[in-house]
Coordinates of C-alpha atoms in Angstrom, one line a residue:
M27 CA 11.0 -22.9 31.5
K28 CA 8.7 -25.0 29.2
L29 CA 5.5 -24.1 27.9
P30 CA 2.4 -26.0 28.4
P31 CA 1.7 -28.4 25.5
A32 CA -1.6 -26.4 24.7
L33 CA 0.3 -23.3 24.4
R34 CA 3.3 -24.6 22.2
L35 CA 3.2 -24.0 18.6
P36 CA 3.4 -27.3 16.5
S37 CA 5.9 -27.7 13.8
R38 CA 3.6 -27.5 11.0
V39 CA 1.9 -24.0 10.2
G40 CA -1.8 -24.2 10.9
W41 CA -4.5 -22.2 12.5
R42 CA -2.6 -21.0 15.4
D43 CA -0.7 -19.1 12.9
H44 CA -3.8 -17.6 11.5
V45 CA -4.4 -16.2 15.0
I46 CA -1.1 -14.8 15.4
G47 CA -1.5 -13.1 12.0
G48 CA -4.7 -12.0 12.8
L49 CA -3.8 -10.5 16.3
L50 CA -1.1 -8.7 14.4
A51 CA -3.6 -7.3 11.9
L52 CA -6.1 -6.4 14.5
A53 CA -3.6 -4.5 16.8
Y54 CA -2.5 -2.5 13.7
V55 CA -5.9 -1.6 12.7
A56 CA -6.5 -0.3 16.3
W57 CA -3.3 2.0 16.0
L58 CA -4.6 3.5 12.8
L59 CA -7.9 4.0 14.3
A60 CA -6.5 5.8 17.0
G61 CA -4.9 8.2 15.0
A62 CA -7.4 8.7 12.1
R63 CA -8.8 12.1 13.4
S64 CA -5.5 13.7 13.6
L65 CA -4.8 13.1 9.8
G66 CA -6.6 15.5 7.6
F67 CA -8.1 14.7 4.1
P68 CA -6.0 14.4 0.9
R69 CA -7.5 15.7 -2.2
D70 CA -8.2 12.3 -3.5
E71 CA -10.1 11.1 -0.5
G72 CA -12.9 13.5 -0.9
V73 CA -13.7 12.0 -4.7
Y74 CA -13.5 8.5 -3.2
F75 CA -15.9 9.1 -0.4
A76 CA -18.4 10.6 -2.8
A77 CA -17.9 7.9 -5.2
G78 CA -18.1 5.3 -2.3
S79 CA -21.2 6.6 -1.0
S80 CA -22.9 6.5 -4.9
Y81 CA -21.7 3.0 -5.4
F82 CA -23.0 1.3 -2.3
R83 CA -26.4 3.2 -2.5
W84 CA -26.9 1.7 -6.0
W85 CA -26.2 -1.9 -4.6
H86 CA -28.6 -1.1 -1.9
A87 CA -31.2 0.0 -4.1
L88 CA -30.9 -3.0 -6.4
F89 CA -31.9 -5.3 -3.6
E90 CA -34.8 -2.8 -2.9
R91 CA -36.1 -1.9 -6.0
G92 CA -34.6 -4.6 -8.3
R93 CA -34.7 -4.4 -12.1
E94 CA -35.2 -0.8 -12.1
M95 CA -31.7 -0.2 -10.9
L96 CA -30.4 -2.3 -13.9
Q97 CA -31.3 0.4 -16.4
P98 CA -28.3 1.8 -18.3
G99 CA -29.1 5.4 -17.1
A100 CA -29.2 4.1 -13.5
I101 CA -26.0 2.4 -13.5
D102 CA -24.3 5.3 -15.2
A103 CA -25.5 7.8 -12.8
A104 CA -24.0 5.7 -9.7
F105 CA -21.0 4.6 -11.3
G106 CA -19.9 7.4 -13.3
N107 CA -18.6 9.0 -10.6
N108 CA -14.6 8.3 -10.7
S109 CA -15.2 5.7 -13.5
E110 CA -11.5 5.7 -14.3
H111 CA -10.8 3.6 -11.3
P112 CA -12.3 0.1 -10.6
P113 CA -15.0 -0.1 -7.8
L114 CA -13.8 -2.8 -5.2
M115 CA -12.6 -0.6 -2.5
K116 CA -14.8 2.4 -3.3
T117 CA -17.9 0.1 -2.8
L118 CA -16.5 -0.9 0.8
F119 CA -15.8 2.6 1.7
G120 CA -19.6 3.3 1.1
A121 CA -20.8 0.1 2.8
S122 CA -18.9 0.9 5.7
E123 CA -19.8 4.5 6.1
W124 CA -23.5 3.7 5.6
L125 CA -23.3 0.9 8.0
L126 CA -21.0 2.0 10.8
H127 CA -21.8 5.7 10.8
E128 CA -25.2 6.5 9.5
K129 CA -27.0 3.3 10.6
W130 CA -25.5 1.8 13.8
H131 CA -23.4 4.8 14.7
V132 CA -20.3 3.0 15.5
F133 CA -18.2 6.2 14.4
A134 CA -19.0 9.6 15.2
D135 CA -17.1 10.7 12.2
A136 CA -18.3 9.4 8.7
S137 CA -14.5 9.8 7.5
T138 CA -13.3 7.1 10.0
A139 CA -16.0 4.8 8.8
F140 CA -15.0 5.6 5.1
R141 CA -11.5 4.9 5.6
L142 CA -11.8 1.6 8.0
P143 CA -11.8 -0.8 4.9
G144 CA -8.6 0.7 3.8
M145 CA -7.2 0.2 7.2
M146 CA -8.3 -3.4 7.2
T147 CA -6.6 -4.1 4.1
A148 CA -3.4 -3.0 5.8
G149 CA -4.1 -5.8 8.7
L150 CA -4.8 -8.1 5.6
A151 CA -1.3 -7.5 4.1
I152 CA 0.4 -8.0 7.6
W153 CA -1.5 -11.1 8.1
V154 CA -0.6 -12.7 4.7
T155 CA 2.9 -11.4 5.1
Y156 CA 3.4 -13.4 8.4
L157 CA 1.6 -16.5 7.0
F158 CA 4.1 -16.2 3.9
G159 CA 7.3 -16.0 6.2
A160 CA 6.3 -18.5 8.4
R161 CA 5.8 -21.1 5.7
A162 CA 8.8 -20.1 3.4
W163 CA 11.4 -19.7 6.3
S164 CA 10.2 -19.7 9.9
R165 CA 7.7 -18.3 12.3
R166 CA 10.5 -16.1 13.4
A167 CA 11.1 -14.7 9.9
G168 CA 7.2 -14.3 9.1
L169 CA 6.9 -12.1 12.4
V170 CA 9.8 -10.0 11.9
A171 CA 8.6 -9.4 8.2
A172 CA 5.0 -8.4 9.2
L173 CA 6.5 -6.1 11.9
L174 CA 9.0 -4.3 9.4
F175 CA 6.4 -3.9 6.7
A176 CA 3.9 -2.5 9.3
L177 CA 6.7 -0.1 10.5
M178 CA 7.5 1.8 7.2
P179 CA 6.4 5.5 7.7
Q180 CA 5.0 5.7 4.4
V181 CA 3.2 2.6 4.7
F182 CA 1.6 3.7 7.9
F183 CA 0.6 7.0 6.5
N184 CA -1.3 5.5 3.5
A185 CA -2.8 2.9 5.6
H186 CA -5.0 5.4 7.2
L187 CA -6.6 6.7 4.1
A188 CA -9.7 5.7 2.0
C189 CA -7.3 5.4 -1.1
F190 CA -6.3 2.1 -3.2
D191 CA -2.7 2.0 -2.4
V192 CA -2.5 -0.4 0.6
P193 CA -5.4 -2.1 -0.6
I194 CA -3.8 -3.2 -3.8
T195 CA -0.5 -4.0 -1.7
A196 CA -2.5 -6.1 0.6
M197 CA -4.4 -7.7 -2.7
W198 CA -1.4 -8.3 -4.8
T199 CA 0.4 -10.0 -1.8
L200 CA -2.7 -12.3 -1.2
C201 CA -2.9 -13.3 -4.8
V202 CA 1.0 -14.1 -4.7
Y203 CA 0.5 -16.2 -1.6
V204 CA -2.5 -18.0 -2.7
H205 CA -0.9 -18.5 -6.2
W206 CA 2.1 -20.0 -4.2
R207 CA -0.2 -22.3 -2.3
A208 CA -2.0 -23.5 -5.4
Q209 CA 1.4 -24.7 -7.0
E210 CA 1.7 -27.0 -3.8
K211 CA -1.7 -28.4 -3.7
R212 CA -2.5 -28.7 -7.3
T213 CA -6.2 -28.8 -6.6
W214 CA -9.2 -26.9 -8.3
R215 CA -10.2 -25.3 -5.1
W216 CA -6.9 -23.6 -5.0
A217 CA -6.8 -23.0 -8.5
I218 CA -10.1 -21.2 -8.4
A219 CA -9.0 -19.4 -5.2
V220 CA -6.1 -17.9 -7.3
G221 CA -8.9 -16.5 -10.0
V222 CA -11.0 -15.1 -7.3
A223 CA -7.9 -13.4 -5.5
Y224 CA -6.7 -12.0 -9.0
G225 CA -10.2 -10.8 -9.7
L226 CA -10.3 -8.7 -6.4
C227 CA -6.9 -7.3 -7.4
L228 CA -8.2 -6.3 -10.8
A229 CA -11.1 -4.6 -8.9
T230 CA -9.0 -2.7 -6.7
K231 CA -6.1 -1.0 -8.8
H232 CA -4.5 -1.3 -12.4
N233 CA -1.2 -2.6 -10.9
A234 CA -3.0 -5.8 -11.1
W235 CA -2.4 -5.7 -15.0
F236 CA 1.1 -6.8 -14.1
L237 CA 0.7 -9.5 -12.1
P238 CA 0.4 -12.2 -14.8
A239 CA 4.2 -11.3 -15.5
V240 CA 4.7 -12.6 -12.1
L241 CA 2.4 -15.5 -11.7
V242 CA 2.6 -17.1 -15.4
P243 CA 6.4 -17.7 -15.7
H244 CA 6.5 -19.0 -12.2
A245 CA 3.8 -21.3 -12.7
L246 CA 5.3 -22.7 -15.8
F247 CA 8.7 -23.1 -14.3
V248 CA 7.2 -24.9 -11.2
Q249 CA 5.3 -27.4 -13.4
R250 CA 7.7 -27.6 -16.3
H251 CA 8.1 -31.3 -15.8
S252 CA 4.6 -32.2 -16.2
I253 CA 4.0 -29.6 -19.1
W254 CA 7.1 -31.2 -21.0
R255 CA 5.5 -34.8 -20.3
A256 CA 2.3 -33.7 -21.7
L257 CA 4.0 -32.0 -24.8
R258 CA 5.9 -35.4 -25.5
V259 CA 2.4 -37.3 -25.8
G260 CA 1.0 -34.5 -27.8
R261 CA -1.1 -32.7 -25.4
V262 CA -1.1 -29.3 -23.9
S263 CA -1.0 -28.9 -20.3
I264 CA -1.6 -25.5 -18.7
P265 CA -1.6 -24.8 -15.0
A266 CA -5.0 -24.9 -13.3
S267 CA -4.1 -21.8 -11.5
I268 CA -3.4 -19.9 -14.7
V269 CA -6.5 -21.0 -16.5
S270 CA -8.4 -19.7 -13.3
M271 CA -6.7 -16.3 -13.4
F272 CA -7.6 -15.6 -16.9
T273 CA -11.2 -16.9 -16.6
V274 CA -12.3 -16.6 -13.0
G275 CA -10.4 -13.2 -12.4
P276 CA -12.0 -11.2 -15.2
L277 CA -15.6 -12.7 -14.1
V278 CA -15.0 -11.3 -10.7
L279 CA -14.1 -8.1 -11.8
Y280 CA -17.1 -8.0 -14.2
A281 CA -19.5 -8.9 -11.4
L282 CA -18.2 -6.3 -9.0
W283 CA -18.4 -3.4 -11.6
P284 CA -21.8 -2.9 -12.9
R285 CA -20.5 -0.1 -15.0
L286 CA -19.2 -3.0 -17.5
W287 CA -22.5 -4.7 -17.6
N288 CA -23.9 -2.5 -20.5
D289 CA -20.7 -1.9 -22.3
A290 CA -17.8 -4.0 -21.0
M291 CA -15.4 -3.1 -23.9
G292 CA -16.1 0.5 -23.6
G293 CA -15.6 0.5 -19.9
L294 CA -12.2 -1.4 -20.1
E295 CA -10.9 0.8 -22.9
F296 CA -11.7 4.0 -21.1
W297 CA -10.2 2.5 -17.9
A298 CA -6.8 1.4 -19.8
K299 CA -6.7 4.8 -21.7
F300 CA -6.9 6.8 -18.5
M301 CA -4.1 4.9 -16.8
L302 CA -2.0 4.7 -19.8
N303 CA -2.1 8.3 -20.3
H304 CA -2.3 9.5 -16.8
E305 CA -1.4 13.1 -16.5
Y306 CA 1.9 14.1 -14.9
Y307 CA 1.6 16.0 -11.6
N308 CA 4.4 18.2 -10.1
I309 CA 6.9 16.4 -7.9
E310 CA 10.1 17.5 -6.2
F311 CA 13.1 15.4 -6.5
L312 CA 16.4 16.6 -5.3
G313 CA 15.7 20.2 -5.8
K314 CA 14.3 19.9 -9.0
N315 CA 10.4 20.1 -10.1
Y316 CA 9.3 17.3 -12.3
F317 CA 6.0 18.3 -14.1
G318 CA 6.5 16.1 -17.2
P319 CA 8.7 13.1 -18.3
P320 CA 11.2 11.8 -18.4
S321 CA 11.2 10.7 -15.1
P322 CA 14.7 10.3 -13.1
K323 CA 15.6 6.5 -13.0
S324 CA 17.3 7.4 -9.6
Y325 CA 14.0 8.3 -8.2
L326 CA 12.9 4.8 -6.7
P327 CA 16.1 3.6 -5.3
V328 CA 16.8 7.0 -3.7
M329 CA 13.3 7.2 -2.2
V330 CA 13.5 3.6 -1.1
L331 CA 16.8 4.3 0.9
A332 CA 15.5 7.5 2.1
T333 CA 12.1 6.4 3.5
V334 CA 12.5 2.7 4.4
P335 CA 14.0 2.1 7.9
T336 CA 17.7 1.6 7.2
I337 CA 17.7 -1.7 9.5
T338 CA 14.9 -3.1 7.4
I339 CA 17.2 -2.5 4.1
L340 CA 20.2 -4.1 5.7
L341 CA 18.1 -7.1 6.8
F342 CA 16.6 -7.1 3.4
L343 CA 20.0 -7.2 1.6
A344 CA 21.4 -9.9 4.1
G345 CA 18.3 -12.0 3.2
A346 CA 18.3 -11.4 -0.7
I347 CA 22.1 -12.0 -1.0
D348 CA 21.5 -15.4 1.0
R349 CA 18.6 -16.4 -1.3
I350 CA 20.9 -15.5 -4.3
G351 CA 23.6 -17.4 -3.0
V352 CA 21.3 -20.5 -2.6
G353 CA 20.1 -20.1 -6.3
V354 CA 23.6 -19.9 -7.7
R355 CA 24.6 -23.1 -5.8
R356 CA 21.8 -24.9 -7.0
L357 CA 22.5 -23.8 -10.6
R358 CA 26.1 -24.7 -10.0
A359 CA 24.9 -28.3 -8.8
R360 CA 22.6 -28.8 -11.9
A361 CA 25.7 -27.7 -14.1
M362 CA 27.8 -30.5 -12.4
N363 CA 25.2 -33.1 -12.6
L364 CA 24.6 -32.4 -16.3
A365 CA 28.5 -33.2 -16.6
H366 CA 28.4 -36.1 -14.5
R367 CA 30.6 -34.5 -11.9
D368 CA 29.9 -34.7 -7.9
P369 CA 28.1 -31.2 -7.2
G370 CA 29.3 -31.6 -3.4
D371 CA 27.3 -29.9 -1.0
T372 CA 24.1 -28.9 -2.3
P373 CA 21.1 -26.9 -0.8
P374 CA 17.9 -28.9 -1.0
R375 CA 15.7 -28.3 -4.0
D376 CA 12.6 -26.2 -3.6
P377 CA 9.8 -27.5 -5.5
L378 CA 7.7 -24.3 -5.4
E379 CA 10.5 -22.2 -6.6
T380 CA 9.7 -19.6 -3.4
D381 CA 12.8 -17.3 -4.3
L382 CA 11.8 -17.2 -7.8
L383 CA 8.3 -16.1 -7.2
L384 CA 9.4 -13.3 -4.5
A385 CA 12.1 -12.1 -6.9
L386 CA 9.4 -11.6 -9.8
S387 CA 7.0 -10.3 -7.3
F388 CA 9.5 -7.6 -6.4
C389 CA 11.1 -6.8 -9.9
V390 CA 7.6 -6.4 -11.6
A391 CA 6.3 -4.1 -8.9
V392 CA 9.3 -1.7 -9.3
G393 CA 10.1 -2.2 -13.0
P394 CA 7.5 0.3 -14.3
F395 CA 9.2 3.0 -12.3
F396 CA 12.5 2.6 -14.1
L397 CA 10.8 3.8 -17.4
S398 CA 11.1 7.5 -18.4
K399 CA 7.5 8.1 -19.1
T400 CA 6.0 6.6 -15.8
P401 CA 4.9 9.2 -13.6
I402 CA 6.3 9.7 -10.2
F403 CA 3.9 12.2 -8.5
G404 CA 2.5 9.8 -6.3
G405 CA 6.0 8.9 -4.6
T406 CA 6.5 5.8 -2.9
K407 CA 2.9 4.6 -2.7
H408 CA 2.8 3.6 -6.3
W409 CA 5.6 0.7 -5.8
M410 CA 4.1 -0.4 -2.5
P411 CA 3.4 -4.0 -3.6
A412 CA 6.9 -4.7 -3.5
Y413 CA 7.2 -3.7 0.3
P414 CA 5.9 -7.1 1.5
V415 CA 8.5 -8.7 -0.5
L416 CA 11.2 -6.4 0.7
A417 CA 10.0 -7.2 4.4
L418 CA 10.0 -11.0 3.8
F419 CA 13.6 -11.1 2.5
A420 CA 14.3 -8.7 5.5
G421 CA 12.8 -11.6 7.6
R422 CA 15.1 -14.1 6.3
G423 CA 17.9 -11.8 6.7
F424 CA 17.0 -11.7 10.7
D425 CA 16.9 -15.5 10.6
L426 CA 20.6 -15.4 9.5
V427 CA 21.4 -12.8 12.1
T428 CA 19.5 -14.9 14.9
A429 CA 21.8 -18.0 14.0
A430 CA 25.0 -16.0 14.1
M431 CA 23.8 -14.9 17.4
H432 CA 23.4 -18.5 18.5
R433 CA 26.9 -19.6 17.3
A434 CA 28.4 -16.9 18.8
L435 CA 26.6 -17.5 22.2
P436 CA 26.6 -21.4 22.1
S437 CA 26.4 -22.0 25.9
L438 CA 22.9 -20.4 26.5
G439 CA 20.2 -22.5 27.8
D440 CA 16.9 -22.8 26.2
T441 CA 15.2 -20.0 28.4
K442 CA 18.0 -17.6 27.9
R443 CA 18.0 -18.3 24.4
R444 CA 14.4 -17.3 23.8
L445 CA 14.9 -14.3 25.9
A446 CA 17.9 -13.3 23.6
E447 CA 15.9 -13.9 20.6
V448 CA 13.1 -11.6 22.0
A449 CA 15.5 -9.0 22.8
L450 CA 17.0 -9.2 19.3
V451 CA 13.5 -8.8 17.7
A452 CA 13.0 -5.7 20.1
L453 CA 16.2 -4.2 19.1
V454 CA 15.5 -4.7 15.3
V455 CA 12.0 -3.2 15.7
V456 CA 12.4 -0.3 18.1
A457 CA 14.0 2.1 15.5
P458 CA 11.3 1.5 12.6
L459 CA 8.8 1.9 15.5
A460 CA 10.1 5.2 16.6
V461 CA 10.3 6.6 13.3
T462 CA 6.9 5.6 12.2
A463 CA 5.2 6.8 15.5
H464 CA 7.2 10.2 15.3
S465 CA 6.1 10.7 11.8
H466 CA 2.4 11.0 12.4
P467 CA 0.5 12.8 10.9
F468 CA 3.3 13.8 8.5
G469 CA 4.1 10.6 7.2
L470 CA 4.7 11.6 3.4
S471 CA 7.6 13.7 5.0
A472 CA 9.2 10.9 7.1
Y473 CA 12.7 10.6 6.1
V474 CA 15.0 8.0 7.8
P475 CA 17.9 9.0 10.0
L476 CA 20.3 7.9 7.1
V477 CA 19.4 11.1 5.6
G478 CA 18.9 13.3 8.2
G479 CA 15.5 12.6 9.1
T480 CA 12.7 15.3 8.1
A481 CA 15.0 18.0 7.9
G482 CA 17.6 16.0 5.8
G483 CA 15.0 15.2 3.5
A484 CA 14.2 18.9 2.8
D485 CA 17.7 19.9 2.9
M486 CA 18.1 17.0 -0.1
G487 CA 15.1 18.7 -2.0
L488 CA 12.9 15.6 -1.6
N489 CA 9.2 16.0 -1.8
R490 CA 7.7 17.3 1.9
Q491 CA 3.9 16.8 1.2
F492 CA 1.2 16.6 -1.4
W493 CA -2.6 16.4 -1.6
G494 CA -2.9 19.4 1.1
F495 CA -4.0 17.4 3.9
T496 CA -1.7 19.3 6.2
T497 CA -4.3 22.2 6.4
Q498 CA -6.0 20.3 9.1
T499 CA -2.8 20.8 11.5
A500 CA -2.9 24.4 10.4
A501 CA -6.5 24.5 11.4
E502 CA -5.7 22.8 14.8
E503 CA -2.8 25.0 15.7
Y504 CA -3.8 28.6 14.3
L505 CA -7.1 28.8 12.4
N506 CA -9.4 27.3 15.0
P507 CA -8.2 29.2 18.2
R508 CA -6.9 32.4 16.5
A509 CA -8.7 33.2 13.4
P510 CA -11.2 36.2 13.4
R511 CA -14.8 35.1 13.4
G512 CA -16.0 34.6 9.8
A513 CA -12.7 35.1 8.3
T514 CA -12.0 34.2 4.6
V515 CA -9.3 31.6 4.1
F516 CA -7.4 30.7 0.7
I517 CA -6.6 27.3 1.2
L518 CA -4.3 26.5 -2.0
D519 CA -3.9 22.7 -2.4
T520 CA -6.7 21.7 -0.3
T521 CA -9.8 20.9 -2.1
W522 CA -12.9 22.7 -1.1
T523 CA -14.8 19.0 -0.6
A524 CA -12.1 18.1 2.0
W525 CA -12.4 21.5 3.8
A526 CA -16.2 20.9 3.7
H527 CA -15.7 17.4 5.2
M528 CA -13.4 18.9 7.9
Q529 CA -16.0 21.6 8.9
E530 CA -18.9 18.7 9.0
E531 CA -16.8 16.8 11.5
G532 CA -15.5 19.8 13.6
R533 CA -12.1 19.7 12.7
V534 CA -12.4 23.1 11.1
R535 CA -14.2 26.1 12.7
G536 CA -17.4 26.3 10.7
D537 CA -17.7 30.2 10.4
L538 CA -14.4 30.2 8.4
R539 CA -15.1 30.8 4.7
V540 CA -13.4 29.4 1.6
V541 CA -12.2 31.8 -1.3
G542 CA -10.7 31.1 -4.4
A543 CA -7.6 34.0 -4.6
P544 CA -5.3 35.5 -2.1
G545 CA -6.8 38.8 -2.7
E546 CA -10.1 37.8 -1.6
A547 CA -8.6 36.3 1.5
M548 CA -8.0 37.5 5.3
L549 CA -5.8 34.5 5.8
S550 CA -3.9 32.6 3.1
L551 CA -2.3 28.9 3.5
V552 CA 0.7 27.7 1.4
Q553 CA 1.3 24.2 1.8
H554 CA 5.3 24.0 1.2
E555 CA 5.9 22.1 -2.4
L556 CA 8.7 23.5 -4.8
H557 CA 6.1 24.4 -7.4
M558 CA 4.2 26.3 -4.7
N559 CA 6.6 29.1 -4.5
E560 CA 5.0 31.5 -7.0
V561 CA 2.1 31.4 -4.7
D562 CA 3.8 32.8 -2.0
Y563 CA 4.8 35.8 -4.0
D564 CA 1.4 36.5 -5.1
I565 CA 0.1 36.6 -1.2
W566 CA 3.1 38.9 -0.6
I567 CA 1.6 41.2 -3.1
A568 CA -1.7 41.0 -2.0
D569 CA -1.0 41.2 1.6
G570 CA 1.8 43.9 1.4
S571 CA 4.0 41.7 3.7
D572 CA 6.1 38.6 3.3
A573 CA 6.1 37.8 6.8
P574 CA 3.5 34.9 7.8
V575 CA 1.6 35.2 11.1
Y576 CA 2.1 31.4 11.7
V577 CA 4.1 28.4 10.4
V578 CA 3.3 24.9 10.8
T579 CA 6.5 22.8 11.4
H580 CA 7.4 19.3 12.1
D581 CA 11.1 18.5 13.3
D582 CA 11.5 22.5 12.6
V583 CA 10.7 22.2 8.9
P584 CA 8.3 24.4 7.6
F585 CA 5.2 22.8 6.2
V586 CA 2.3 25.2 6.1
S587 CA 2.7 29.0 6.0
I588 CA -0.2 31.0 7.0
Y589 CA -0.2 34.7 6.0
G590 CA -2.6 37.3 7.4
R591 CA -4.0 40.5 5.5
R592 CA -2.0 43.6 7.1

């Protein structure tokens, strides 16, 4: 069966591919929105909700009241809240809440409006990953890469949140993609686009500090011949995209962060000192509680193997090994040419050095987490910018598997061949889809079947949760239907701000009152983390019993124990 000409995709990647990427993004955002209310509020979200409202209201007041809002006191009052992080996403959180909840009433919950910009950046990351794969290798590779990135359980969990980890993943991927295209086009328009993309990256999260280690060496290598020709005649030639990155990028950051307008150096120094000396929170790894450096060097590889669907890892290895092999054959051919010998069968040269760019992007994103002083408290979310690259190599691996299938089944007609490809995509995607869908709303505790799933991760002593977001599930299952009227509740790792937001939105009964110690509480919650064990003992003493009245579980693994005063 042949498709009508109007429906066929042309050989050249173009606007139709943007439609495909956009539809993938919209579908993912819709899925995220459908599950947003079932996910409680982590600690950081309450801080970012408040900061986002403050930031956007300052911008709104600037357009209404003008010069008055440019006074240092007015800027500091608005942007002093959470000033250790750049402003882009918080400003978008606040704008979304004000427009879509307060003004237009699109969302009944303020939290869903706050969270929407983060969800949209997840869609952006999927869109760009598809385009990158389609241009680098094939539409099939791009599609599989986009789906495999989207169907990583911990990506799915973090994509729900009004936080910065998925947004910086999207901005990092966008910046690398735009830079890649700029090396092809060599126009000032694309060079300026690199600077703008890098500025947005800087305004999202500090991971952007490491991006020059990806883009600069790649641009210098791609344009090495023109740089060398310029040097031979006494001129210095710097790629325009790099000039733009170091000029336009900081200007974009400056324009988006009013706190820098009065004291740019002071604001940047505070930001740098905070991130370089970040406090080290508790995290469990292989049954040990890490509350300070040195960090275990095995943390990143073990967590990647335990949380990324195994089919994605296998396809990544196939694709990465293939590209390494291509690179080795190219280097061998160059060596043979220099020796004036016949290089034989040589892979075609890639003028954009795509493999080098993706390898640099992956290595720079994960590299800091092999340093002993790098905190590991945030788990997989902190190296998430590496995951689109991992997925892209997995897409290339899928191309190889598809080619092998066609070689094994040479007699298939065109229609059966297409159906076989669709079936193969479904077989690759179904397991990540099942694991990801099953993980919600316990995405931080989602471990793949390779390590025994949620229960296997717990048995291995891998972290079950952090941030106290599981209290909402405890409220849904026990507190709301069964707690006495006006009961006092000790909520441990959940912030009082998060509790207040849950009560405002009707997720937790409004009559329940938070107290600061188990001895004051009728009901006490313990979110199970290794360093919380001592709290259990305090509650047993205060309540006179070590038996919880209810335990929130997922796959038979305890997540929250609820104790009641006897």
